[in-house]
XYZ file of C-alpha atoms in Angstrom:
472
model
C -3.964 -25.313 -18.050
C -1.812 -27.684 -20.267
C 1.238 -27.305 -21.989
C 2.090 -28.675 -25.414
C 5.863 -28.654 -26.812
C 5.785 -27.243 -30.437
C 8.257 -28.418 -32.893
C 11.731 -26.596 -33.252
C 10.866 -24.741 -36.511
C 12.748 -21.446 -36.079
C 10.808 -18.254 -35.492
C 8.267 -18.815 -38.066
C 5.466 -19.528 -35.827
C 5.921 -16.331 -34.004
C 4.255 -12.971 -34.771
C 7.777 -11.361 -35.578
C 9.092 -14.485 -37.461
C 8.894 -13.389 -40.984
C 12.227 -11.772 -40.970
C 14.090 -14.572 -38.996
C 14.999 -17.909 -40.356
C 17.327 -19.531 -37.787
C 16.379 -21.186 -34.497
C 16.078 -19.456 -31.457
C 18.618 -20.752 -28.784
C 16.399 -22.739 -26.161
C 18.106 -20.970 -23.269
C 17.180 -17.677 -25.091
C 13.525 -18.860 -25.422
C 13.375 -19.501 -21.584
C 15.121 -16.218 -20.856
C 12.850 -14.211 -23.187
C 9.526 -15.727 -22.256
C 7.190 -13.888 -20.071
C 3.886 -16.012 -20.082
C 4.845 -17.935 -16.985
C 4.125 -14.687 -15.172
C 2.213 -12.400 -17.390
C -0.579 -14.955 -17.942
C -2.235 -13.145 -14.987
C -3.281 -10.398 -17.506
C -5.218 -12.590 -19.730
C -8.426 -10.927 -18.959
C -7.140 -7.341 -19.434
C -5.514 -8.591 -22.684
C -8.601 -9.929 -24.113
C -10.606 -6.859 -22.992
C -8.230 -4.682 -24.802
C -8.271 -6.729 -27.825
C -12.150 -6.735 -28.102
C -12.109 -2.878 -27.703
C -9.400 -2.482 -30.302
C -11.401 -4.777 -32.634
C -14.663 -2.754 -32.066
C -12.761 0.500 -32.929
C -11.441 -0.934 -36.015
C -14.781 -1.541 -37.437
C -14.984 2.272 -37.502
C -11.620 2.372 -39.390
C -13.123 -0.170 -41.956
C -10.039 -2.630 -40.981
C -12.834 -5.057 -39.852
C -16.409 -5.565 -40.857
C -19.118 -5.997 -38.224
C -19.242 -9.702 -38.829
C -15.403 -9.976 -38.438
C -15.620 -7.946 -35.283
C -18.456 -10.338 -33.835
C -16.310 -13.370 -34.856
C -13.396 -12.025 -33.134
C -15.179 -10.918 -29.975
C -16.888 -14.473 -29.792
C -13.538 -16.176 -30.256
C -11.831 -14.021 -27.698
C -14.717 -14.809 -25.179
C -14.108 -18.507 -25.676
C -10.276 -17.893 -25.022
C -11.269 -16.090 -21.928
C -13.417 -18.872 -20.645
C -10.524 -21.393 -21.313
C -8.192 -19.455 -19.159
C -10.921 -19.115 -16.305
C -11.422 -22.866 -16.507
C -7.817 -23.801 -16.609
C -8.196 -25.335 -19.956
C -6.212 -23.273 -22.209
C -3.257 -25.179 -23.962
C 0.055 -23.522 -23.896
C 2.146 -24.213 -26.860
C 5.559 -24.039 -25.507
C 8.098 -22.470 -27.829
C 5.303 -20.564 -29.643
C 3.410 -18.723 -26.833
C 6.132 -16.436 -25.313
C 3.759 -14.077 -23.710
C 0.096 -13.684 -22.995
C -0.295 -11.496 -26.367
C 0.806 -14.001 -28.550
C -0.857 -16.951 -26.625
C -4.199 -15.245 -26.947
C -3.787 -14.202 -30.756
C -2.529 -17.745 -31.659
C -5.578 -19.269 -29.826
C -7.846 -16.928 -31.519
C -6.531 -17.962 -34.888
C -7.248 -21.488 -34.203
C -10.757 -20.731 -33.036
C -11.960 -18.301 -36.149
C -9.463 -18.818 -38.731
C -6.137 -16.729 -39.093
C -7.846 -14.691 -42.044
C -9.764 -12.866 -39.681
C -7.666 -13.377 -36.425
C -4.827 -12.064 -38.310
C -6.575 -8.633 -38.940
C -6.781 -8.108 -35.204
C -3.183 -6.701 -34.678
C -3.321 -4.252 -37.547
C -1.655 -0.905 -36.306
C -1.138 -2.351 -32.847
C 2.081 -3.371 -31.069
C 2.764 -5.677 -28.181
C 4.306 -2.312 -27.003
C 1.233 -0.413 -26.580
C -0.555 -3.819 -25.837
C 1.334 -4.726 -22.837
C 1.375 -1.023 -21.354
C -2.643 -1.382 -21.796
C -2.520 -4.708 -19.823
C -0.471 -3.426 -17.174
C -2.280 -0.333 -16.543
C -5.779 -2.083 -16.582
C -4.519 -4.788 -13.921
C -2.737 -2.520 -11.754
C -5.481 -0.066 -11.794
C -8.085 -2.833 -10.550
C -5.372 -4.138 -8.058
C -4.775 -0.630 -6.709
C -8.466 -0.198 -6.218
C -8.644 -3.419 -4.176
C -5.653 -2.194 -2.193
C -7.610 0.961 -1.340
C -10.428 -1.213 -0.002
C -8.147 -2.883 2.081
C -6.525 0.172 3.268
C -9.763 1.749 4.071
C -10.808 -1.324 6.051
C -7.531 -1.053 8.188
C -8.695 2.825 8.725
C -12.037 1.904 9.747
C -10.518 -0.618 12.446
C -8.340 2.212 13.590
C -11.207 4.571 13.953
C -13.624 1.993 15.697
C -10.886 1.039 18.299
C -10.003 4.637 18.973
C -13.501 5.276 19.794
C -14.175 2.094 21.831
C -10.652 2.625 23.667
C -10.925 6.367 24.165
C -10.859 6.046 28.056
C -7.387 4.193 28.038
C -4.384 6.334 29.133
C -0.769 5.495 28.456
C 2.655 7.100 28.240
C 3.501 8.597 25.059
C 7.211 8.040 24.195
C 10.180 10.216 22.515
C 13.509 8.685 22.052
C 11.712 5.646 23.362
C 11.537 7.302 26.711
C 8.412 8.080 28.404
C 7.322 11.656 27.646
C 3.620 12.854 28.478
C 0.439 11.044 29.285
C -1.997 10.438 26.203
C -4.850 8.476 25.229
C -4.092 5.118 23.621
C -6.795 6.148 21.203
C -4.448 9.269 20.280
C -1.686 6.548 19.554
C -3.890 4.762 17.175
C -4.827 7.945 15.251
C -1.307 9.012 14.995
C -0.866 6.024 12.751
C -4.296 6.628 11.206
C -2.973 10.022 10.162
C -0.182 8.371 8.467
C -2.327 5.676 6.801
C -4.978 8.353 5.798
C -2.322 10.233 3.928
C -1.267 6.860 2.333
C -4.808 6.798 1.233
C -4.932 10.316 -0.388
C -1.593 9.411 -2.034
C -2.966 6.154 -3.307
C -6.032 7.925 -4.918
C -3.700 10.178 -6.789
C -1.529 7.387 -7.845
C -4.630 5.458 -9.328
C -5.555 8.557 -11.296
C -2.294 8.538 -13.074
C -2.265 4.757 -13.684
C -5.772 4.852 -15.196
C -4.792 6.530 -18.551
C -4.891 4.829 -21.763
C -1.950 3.996 -24.052
C -3.933 1.767 -26.420
C -3.672 2.948 -30.101
C -0.277 4.297 -29.807
C 1.393 1.287 -31.755
C 5.053 0.566 -31.493
C 6.259 4.068 -31.023
C 4.972 6.443 -33.812
C 1.133 6.135 -33.390
C -1.674 4.571 -35.261
C -1.962 5.034 -39.140
C -5.732 4.353 -39.426
C -7.270 6.968 -37.663
C -8.431 4.776 -34.786
C -10.729 6.420 -32.251
C -8.430 6.016 -28.944
C -10.855 8.031 -26.848
C -13.670 5.451 -27.685
C -11.044 2.680 -26.560
C -10.412 4.372 -23.421
C -13.958 4.884 -22.632
C -14.720 1.146 -23.156
C -11.951 0.166 -20.969
C -12.722 2.587 -18.041
C -9.808 4.848 -18.554
C -10.050 8.405 -17.332
C -8.179 9.837 -20.166
C -5.402 9.223 -22.847
C -1.563 9.355 -22.664
C -1.008 12.112 -25.091
C 2.222 11.046 -26.672
C 2.724 7.706 -28.396
C 6.521 7.402 -27.686
C 5.913 8.100 -23.863
C 3.026 5.667 -23.729
C 4.850 2.668 -24.871
C 7.993 3.698 -22.910
C 6.402 4.573 -19.567
C 6.851 2.194 -16.409
C 6.988 5.091 -14.048
C 3.465 4.341 -13.309
C 4.646 0.976 -11.898
C 7.625 2.690 -10.227
C 5.283 5.312 -8.665
C 3.092 2.365 -7.450
C 6.198 0.754 -5.852
C 7.279 4.201 -4.401
C 3.795 4.631 -2.753
C 3.832 0.851 -1.488
C 7.311 1.465 0.053
C 5.917 4.562 1.984
C 2.833 2.559 3.132
C 5.048 -0.452 4.269
C 7.350 2.104 6.087
C 4.314 3.305 7.960
C 3.230 -0.357 8.672
C 6.674 -1.313 9.744
C 6.849 1.478 12.400
C 3.214 0.730 13.444
C 4.452 -3.017 13.875
C 7.553 -1.847 15.759
C 5.415 -0.008 18.354
C 3.073 -2.900 18.784
C 5.955 -5.360 19.057
C 7.241 -3.237 22.061
C 3.975 -2.668 23.770
C 3.329 -6.466 23.502
C 6.569 -7.281 25.318
C 6.838 -8.415 28.811
C 8.486 -5.289 29.648
C 5.537 -3.212 28.584
C 2.554 -5.557 28.569
C 0.100 -2.998 27.168
C -1.383 -5.295 24.447
C -1.652 -8.913 23.513
C -1.837 -10.276 20.112
C -4.536 -12.989 19.344
C -3.173 -16.459 19.108
C -3.994 -16.584 15.469
C -1.164 -13.892 14.482
C 1.346 -15.372 17.082
C 3.827 -18.307 17.184
C 5.613 -20.026 19.934
C 9.311 -21.162 20.471
C 10.348 -24.652 19.572
C 12.353 -24.637 22.794
C 10.846 -22.140 25.200
C 7.120 -23.258 26.065
C 6.532 -19.758 27.736
C 7.267 -17.773 24.505
C 4.474 -16.015 22.395
C 6.119 -14.257 19.417
C 4.684 -11.568 17.661
C 5.490 -12.921 14.164
C 2.889 -11.372 12.145
C 4.225 -7.812 13.111
C 7.671 -8.862 12.780
C 7.022 -10.118 9.299
C 5.080 -7.079 8.448
C 8.159 -5.042 9.500
C 10.580 -7.525 7.671
C 8.577 -7.393 4.345
C 8.950 -3.560 4.193
C 12.532 -4.207 3.346
C 11.477 -6.367 0.402
C 9.201 -4.019 -1.017
C 11.964 -1.257 -0.685
C 14.215 -3.442 -2.766
C 11.605 -4.181 -5.515
C 11.389 -0.409 -5.908
C 14.924 0.250 -5.854
C 15.568 -2.650 -8.268
C 13.000 -1.324 -10.659
C 14.699 2.185 -10.734
C 17.921 0.714 -11.657
C 16.411 -1.354 -14.677
C 14.846 1.786 -15.906
C 17.545 4.423 -15.398
C 19.754 3.731 -18.099
C 17.508 2.693 -21.020
C 17.123 4.946 -24.130
C 13.664 5.863 -25.255
C 11.283 4.214 -26.062
C 10.338 0.544 -25.515
C 13.311 -1.822 -24.554
C 13.053 -5.375 -23.500
C 14.485 -4.154 -20.039
C 10.898 -3.133 -19.283
C 9.632 -6.769 -18.916
C 11.503 -6.644 -15.870
C 8.956 -4.569 -14.365
C 6.358 -7.116 -14.219
C 7.658 -9.788 -11.788
C 8.493 -7.342 -9.003
C 5.175 -5.317 -9.744
C 3.163 -8.664 -9.186
C 5.072 -9.609 -6.099
C 5.099 -6.022 -4.660
C 1.044 -5.627 -5.041
C 0.621 -9.203 -3.357
C 2.880 -8.118 -0.261
C 0.810 -4.891 0.095
C -2.395 -6.675 -0.148
C -1.244 -9.528 2.254
C 0.215 -6.884 4.592
C -2.952 -4.904 4.919
C -5.160 -7.438 5.468
C -2.859 -8.839 8.217
C -2.459 -5.470 9.900
C -6.155 -4.966 10.058
C -6.681 -8.336 11.556
C -4.067 -7.921 14.242
C -5.449 -4.554 15.256
C -8.989 -5.821 15.231
C -8.390 -8.824 17.411
C -5.710 -7.179 19.779
C -6.452 -7.237 23.519
C -5.395 -4.165 25.612
C -4.518 -4.118 29.265
C -5.573 -0.598 30.634
C -4.256 -1.409 34.049
C -0.570 -1.859 32.679
C -1.009 1.247 30.536
C -1.877 3.221 33.678
C 0.844 1.666 35.669
C 3.508 2.775 33.400
C 2.400 6.448 34.030
C 4.563 8.170 36.428
C 4.366 11.762 37.971
C 7.511 12.935 36.365
C 5.626 12.811 33.079
C 3.773 15.707 34.607
C 6.586 18.066 34.849
C 5.651 19.919 31.671
C 2.092 20.416 33.437
C 3.830 21.812 36.270
C 5.838 24.258 34.270
C 2.693 25.225 32.658
C 0.903 25.754 36.089
C 3.189 28.543 36.711
C 2.743 29.856 32.976
C -0.731 30.445 34.007
C 0.315 32.540 36.851
C 2.153 35.003 34.382
C 5.656 33.547 34.448
C 7.796 32.965 31.109
C 7.833 29.466 30.101
C 11.671 29.470 29.930
C 11.756 30.254 33.550
C 8.967 27.753 34.599
C 10.902 25.051 32.786
C 13.917 25.752 34.867
C 11.800 25.777 38.076
C 10.195 22.520 37.002
C 13.556 21.009 36.300
C 14.604 21.732 39.996
C 11.447 20.011 41.341
C 12.131 16.787 39.310
C 15.987 17.055 40.511
C 14.599 17.325 44.202
C 12.366 14.524 43.782
C 15.189 12.313 42.525
C 17.226 13.396 45.359
C 14.533 12.718 47.983
C 14.005 9.377 46.127
C 10.251 9.940 45.972
C 7.913 10.529 43.073
C 7.104 14.211 42.320
C 3.588 13.841 43.510
C 4.587 12.809 46.975
C 6.738 16.085 47.485
C 4.866 18.290 49.963
C 3.499 21.840 49.390
C 6.454 23.133 51.656
C 8.855 21.266 49.625
C 7.560 22.563 46.366
C 7.230 26.092 47.777
C 11.075 25.695 48.866
C 11.729 25.473 45.150
C 9.707 28.382 44.311
C 7.253 30.272 46.552
C 4.924 30.974 44.000
C 3.551 27.351 44.081
C 0.008 27.380 45.850
C -1.962 25.050 47.462
C -3.758 24.178 44.221
C -0.320 22.810 42.599
C -1.075 19.353 43.725
C -4.044 19.162 41.472
C -1.422 19.169 38.684
C -0.628 15.445 39.332
C -3.661 14.110 37.610
C -3.252 12.092 34.470
C -6.830 12.637 33.332
C -6.308 16.339 33.873
C -3.144 16.418 31.984
C -4.627 14.697 28.812
C -7.909 16.977 28.836
C -5.748 20.029 29.075
C -4.307 19.125 25.507
C -7.653 20.411 23.856
C -6.328 22.086 20.901
C -6.991 20.498 17.457
C -4.659 17.458 16.965
C -4.438 16.954 20.815
C -5.159 14.097 23.437
C -8.178 15.274 24.973
C -11.100 13.306 24.527
C -12.925 16.102 22.349
C -9.766 16.522 20.364
C -9.543 12.689 19.834
C -13.135 12.346 18.725
C -12.632 15.456 16.184
C -9.701 13.422 14.805
C -12.040 10.220 14.368
C -14.547 12.252 12.571
C -11.775 13.550 10.090
C -10.533 10.203 9.531
C -13.972 8.865 8.731
C -14.488 12.100 6.518
C -11.366 11.112 4.411
C -12.494 7.613 3.871
C -16.060 8.566 2.913
C -14.832 11.046 0.377
C -13.453 8.534 -1.801
C -16.119 5.713 -1.385
């Protein structure tokens, strides 16, 4: 794409130039222009213009021949953008809309090209471009999120025999399956998927035909344009349609929630991959070393995922501040929604790809996971043993706590206390109590829906796959 400097001839070359006679300040031109970033919408802008022109055949604004000329010219403009041969005229092409219309006029003549904008404003035009682009990007993000969920499900199935500690307050709690941990984040990401599908529905509504603010005066068929562009429905109020950037804000709120979940997932894996835990090891492709310490293998991929969560939170909060104080309807402040949206979407896409690849290539160390299991983690199982003998849990909780204290006093693991020592705490412990100190038994006892038994975990895998398939 080349750039051509246009002569300084005031505002006369612009779509809005008729009322202006003075020259625009050069700094103001730079401050105002958006083509440097909204050029990414070139295909959406052209698709919207073709749909708008087609609808204006029915309104008699255009003849069929004029429409065909506009369609052919816009397709040439599209090809110039695709092949990077579009010549931008600096000082004239302030945004993608003006650039495309200016070039169309050069190709087919302004007598016909000048009719294209009849009844249309850049207000509904940019809103249409944004929604079309964001809809397609969110559908791609949906595919990336599904890919991550499929990796979660596959690893959960393949690694279902691995046992490890669960943690509350970052302290060892109860034995679980590694697959159960995987599926805990699978549940978060599945909720993210369901929320995303709702966001896409609200994004995918058509503002085209609303004009600058009050609507279209030529009885244009908005339903026909919406159908051509793949929208699921119309925005029902022209003022709201051109003013709305909440669909971008909602996308960022969704993206912030996704990245919060990815950040927590990353933090767990950072901990589990540390030398102090050693449960997992990241593939070399997603780690780096130290410039000083040869032994270091840093989980930079996960640290960056955690760090980039802060960036997307900031983009969301920044847009809220830009929107919160502006009056209805369109104000130029809304241009400030575009750059953070572009950056936000890129970060989400990159992050999902990295997360899926990290998890797919992760090496687990079952022996390290098993070695981290300790008998005191079965204290609840010991209390539940007495519950099954008819005692109230509050009493058995106290009894089990006394056993924990005895093991600490004797400086031995709980499973090495003798039956006589256990019965010294409470005579209702029988010879079968020693069977409680079995980690596999412990996880298999958690067999209610959502638990960590093998059956319960496999049920969760099936549910996760069902959620994925429902939207595919």
